[in-house]
Coordinates of C-alpha atoms in Angstrom, one line a residue:
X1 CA 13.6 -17.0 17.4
X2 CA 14.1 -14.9 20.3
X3 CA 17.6 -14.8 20.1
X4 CA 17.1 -14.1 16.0
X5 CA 15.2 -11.3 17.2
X6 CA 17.9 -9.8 20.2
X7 CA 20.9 -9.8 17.3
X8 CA 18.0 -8.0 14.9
X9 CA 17.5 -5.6 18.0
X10 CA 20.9 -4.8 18.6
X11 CA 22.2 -4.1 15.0
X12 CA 18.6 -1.6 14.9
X13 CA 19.5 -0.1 18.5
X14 CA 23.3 0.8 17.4
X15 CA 21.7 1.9 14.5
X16 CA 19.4 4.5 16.1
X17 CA 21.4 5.5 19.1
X18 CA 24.9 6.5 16.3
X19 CA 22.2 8.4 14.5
X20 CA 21.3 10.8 17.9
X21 CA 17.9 8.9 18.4
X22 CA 16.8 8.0 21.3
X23 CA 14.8 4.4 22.3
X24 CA 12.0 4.9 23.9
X25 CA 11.2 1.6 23.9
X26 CA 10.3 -2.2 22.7
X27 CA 6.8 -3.5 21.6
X28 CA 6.6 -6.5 20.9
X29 CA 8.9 -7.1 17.4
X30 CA 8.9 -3.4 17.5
X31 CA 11.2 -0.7 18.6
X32 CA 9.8 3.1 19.6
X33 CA 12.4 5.6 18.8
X34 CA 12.4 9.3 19.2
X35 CA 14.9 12.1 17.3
X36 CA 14.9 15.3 19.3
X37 CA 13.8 14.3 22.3
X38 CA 15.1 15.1 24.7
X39 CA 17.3 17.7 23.3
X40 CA 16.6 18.7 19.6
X41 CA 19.2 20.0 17.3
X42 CA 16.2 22.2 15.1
X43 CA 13.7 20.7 13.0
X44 CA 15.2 19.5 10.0
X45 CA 18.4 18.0 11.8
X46 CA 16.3 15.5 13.9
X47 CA 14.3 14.6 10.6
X48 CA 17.7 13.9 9.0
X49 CA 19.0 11.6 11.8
X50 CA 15.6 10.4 11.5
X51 CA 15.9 9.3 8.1
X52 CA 19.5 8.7 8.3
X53 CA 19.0 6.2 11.5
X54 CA 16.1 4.5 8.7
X55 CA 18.8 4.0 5.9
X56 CA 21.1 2.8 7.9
X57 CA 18.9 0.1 9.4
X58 CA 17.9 -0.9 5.7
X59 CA 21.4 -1.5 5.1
X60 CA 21.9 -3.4 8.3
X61 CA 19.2 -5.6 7.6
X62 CA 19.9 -6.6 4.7
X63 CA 23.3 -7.7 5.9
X64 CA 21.8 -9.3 8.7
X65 CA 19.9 -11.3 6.3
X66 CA 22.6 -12.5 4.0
X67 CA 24.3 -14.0 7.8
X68 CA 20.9 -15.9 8.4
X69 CA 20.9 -17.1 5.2
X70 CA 23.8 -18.8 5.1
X71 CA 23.1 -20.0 8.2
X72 CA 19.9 -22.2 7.1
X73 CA 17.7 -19.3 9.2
X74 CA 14.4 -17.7 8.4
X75 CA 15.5 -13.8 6.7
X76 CA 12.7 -11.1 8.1
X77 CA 12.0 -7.8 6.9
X78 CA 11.0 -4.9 8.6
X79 CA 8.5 -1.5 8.2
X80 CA 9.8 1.6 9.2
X81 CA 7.4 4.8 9.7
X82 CA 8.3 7.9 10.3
X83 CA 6.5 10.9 11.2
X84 CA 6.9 14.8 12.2
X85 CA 5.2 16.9 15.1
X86 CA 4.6 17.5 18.8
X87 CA 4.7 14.9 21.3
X88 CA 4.5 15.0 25.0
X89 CA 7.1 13.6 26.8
X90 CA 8.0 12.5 30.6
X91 CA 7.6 9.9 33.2
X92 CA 4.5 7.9 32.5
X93 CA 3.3 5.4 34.5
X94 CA 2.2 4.4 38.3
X95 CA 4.6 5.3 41.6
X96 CA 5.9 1.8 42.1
X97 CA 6.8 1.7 38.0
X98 CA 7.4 4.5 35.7
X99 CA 9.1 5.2 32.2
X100 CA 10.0 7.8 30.5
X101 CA 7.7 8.3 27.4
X102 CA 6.4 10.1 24.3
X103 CA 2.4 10.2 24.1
X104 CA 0.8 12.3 21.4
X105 CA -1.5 12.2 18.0
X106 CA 2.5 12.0 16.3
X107 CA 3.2 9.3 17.8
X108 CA -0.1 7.5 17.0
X109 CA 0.3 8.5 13.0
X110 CA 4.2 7.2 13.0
X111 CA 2.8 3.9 14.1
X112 CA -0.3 3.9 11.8
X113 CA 2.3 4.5 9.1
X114 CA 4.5 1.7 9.8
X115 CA 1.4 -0.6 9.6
X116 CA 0.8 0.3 6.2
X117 CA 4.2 -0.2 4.7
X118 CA 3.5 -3.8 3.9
X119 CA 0.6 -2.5 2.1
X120 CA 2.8 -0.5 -0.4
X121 CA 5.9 -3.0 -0.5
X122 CA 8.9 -0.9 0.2
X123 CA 10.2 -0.7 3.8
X124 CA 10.1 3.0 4.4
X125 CA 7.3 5.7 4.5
X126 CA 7.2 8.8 5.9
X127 CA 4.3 11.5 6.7
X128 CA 4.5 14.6 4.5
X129 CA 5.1 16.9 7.3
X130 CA 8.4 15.3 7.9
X131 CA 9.2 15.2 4.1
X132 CA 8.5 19.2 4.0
X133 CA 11.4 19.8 6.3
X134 CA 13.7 17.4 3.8
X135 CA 12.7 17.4 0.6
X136 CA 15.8 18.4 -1.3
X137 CA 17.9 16.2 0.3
X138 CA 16.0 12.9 0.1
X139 CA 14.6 10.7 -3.1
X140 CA 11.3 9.5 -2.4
X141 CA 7.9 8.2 -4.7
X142 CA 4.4 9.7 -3.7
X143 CA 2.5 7.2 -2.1
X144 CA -0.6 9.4 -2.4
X145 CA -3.4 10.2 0.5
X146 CA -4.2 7.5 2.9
X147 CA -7.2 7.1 5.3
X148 CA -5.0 5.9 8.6
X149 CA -6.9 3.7 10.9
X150 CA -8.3 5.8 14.1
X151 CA -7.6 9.3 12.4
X152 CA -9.7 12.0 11.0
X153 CA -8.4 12.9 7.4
X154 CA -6.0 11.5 5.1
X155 CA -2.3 11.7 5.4
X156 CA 0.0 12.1 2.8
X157 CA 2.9 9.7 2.2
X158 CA 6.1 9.1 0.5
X159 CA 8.3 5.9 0.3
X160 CA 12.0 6.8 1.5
X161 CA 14.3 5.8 -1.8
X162 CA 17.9 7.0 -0.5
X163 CA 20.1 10.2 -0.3
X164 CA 19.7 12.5 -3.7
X165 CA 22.1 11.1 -6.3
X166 CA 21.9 7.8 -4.4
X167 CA 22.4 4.1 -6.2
X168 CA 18.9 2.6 -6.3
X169 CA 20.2 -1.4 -6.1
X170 CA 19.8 -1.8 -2.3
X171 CA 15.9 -0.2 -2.6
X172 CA 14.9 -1.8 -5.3
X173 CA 16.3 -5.1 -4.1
X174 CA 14.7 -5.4 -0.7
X175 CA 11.4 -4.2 -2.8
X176 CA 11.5 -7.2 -5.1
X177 CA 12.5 -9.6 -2.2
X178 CA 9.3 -8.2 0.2
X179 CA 7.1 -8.7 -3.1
X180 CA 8.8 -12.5 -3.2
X181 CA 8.7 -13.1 0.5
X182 CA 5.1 -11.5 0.7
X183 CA 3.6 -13.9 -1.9
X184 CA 5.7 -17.2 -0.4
X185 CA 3.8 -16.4 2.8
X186 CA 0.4 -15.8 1.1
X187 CA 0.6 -19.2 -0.9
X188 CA 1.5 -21.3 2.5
X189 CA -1.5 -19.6 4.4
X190 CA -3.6 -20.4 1.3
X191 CA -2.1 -23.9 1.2
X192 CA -2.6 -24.4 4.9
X193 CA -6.1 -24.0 5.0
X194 CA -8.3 -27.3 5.2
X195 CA -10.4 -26.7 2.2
X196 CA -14.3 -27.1 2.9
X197 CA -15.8 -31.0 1.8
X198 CA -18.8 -31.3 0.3
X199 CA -20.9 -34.3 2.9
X200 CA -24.0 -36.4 1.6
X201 CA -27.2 -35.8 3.0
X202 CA -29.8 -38.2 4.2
X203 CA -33.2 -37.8 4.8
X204 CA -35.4 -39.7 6.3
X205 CA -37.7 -41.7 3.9
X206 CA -41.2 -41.9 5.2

């Protein structure tokens, strides 16, 4: 698994880093990236490579999972949120360890949105503030207002589809499969579970 999950992280890290992004870093089966920090080309540029970096990780995926496939491994699918604003940035930490990173409510939402992308079955959402800066260059279905966990007022949401004009196979594809592979896991846990049994009772006779 963990060298499953090191080939998944370095086809994702290319990924971000070709797309100007830059790691900030790995949690878990995560990875924290930023676009425009610490240099920003303008507003809607860093949302591009931000979406562009997203894309491009959908499609390396998906190749990655053919590979595993065909090697008799288990495929995996990933969330990816995305989300627009003001962060803080710097060294963070204690004297004897610090790291450079990005704090801030933006940070908190982009996270809060990739937790929910299992909940609408497609692998890319983004906040509306970042689709406002790229609207006419992106295809995208409204997800609708959603009450994130820890936050004050709903968010809006959209589901990245591709580039205008773009061929909708890949998209709808990994939909259909995180459906598939979504239910498969659903019907082991519900499989797995020792189902109650039903015990006679005595009482004492007098």
């Amino acid at each position: 698994m963990v060298t499953q999950l090191n080939t998944y992280f370095a086809a994702m890290v290319d990924v971000i880093l070709d797309c100007q992004g830059t790691i900030d870093k790995f949690i878990g089966d995560a990875i924290m990236a930023e676009f425009g920090s610490p240099v920003s080309q303008g507003p809607k540029q860093d949302a591009l490579n931000a979406v562009r970096a997203a894309l491009e990780m959908r499609s390396a995926l998906a190749a990655l999972r053919v590979a595993w496939q065909q090697a008799d491994e288990l495929p995996f699918f990933n969330g990816i949120g995305i989300n627009y604003g003001e962060i803080v940035v710097g060294n963070i930490g204690s004297p004897k360890r610090l790291e450079f990173a990005a704090i801030g409510d933006t940070v908190n939402v982009a996270s809060r949105i990739e937790s929910v992308t299992k909940e609408f079955g497609t692998d890319i959402v983004i906040s509306e503030s970042l689709y406002a800066l790229i609207a006419d260059e992106i295809e995208a279905t409204d997800l609708g207002e959603m009450q994130l966990k820890g936050r004050i007022g709903a968010v809006k949401l959209y589901g990245v589809i591709g580039w205008k004009g773009c061929d909708r196979t890949l998209f709808e594809g990994i939909c259909q499969q995180m459906r598939e592979f979504s239910a498969a896991i659903h019907h082991r846990m519900d499989t797995s579970q020792p189902k109650p049994t039903s015990q006679p009772s005595e009482k004492p006779s007098s």
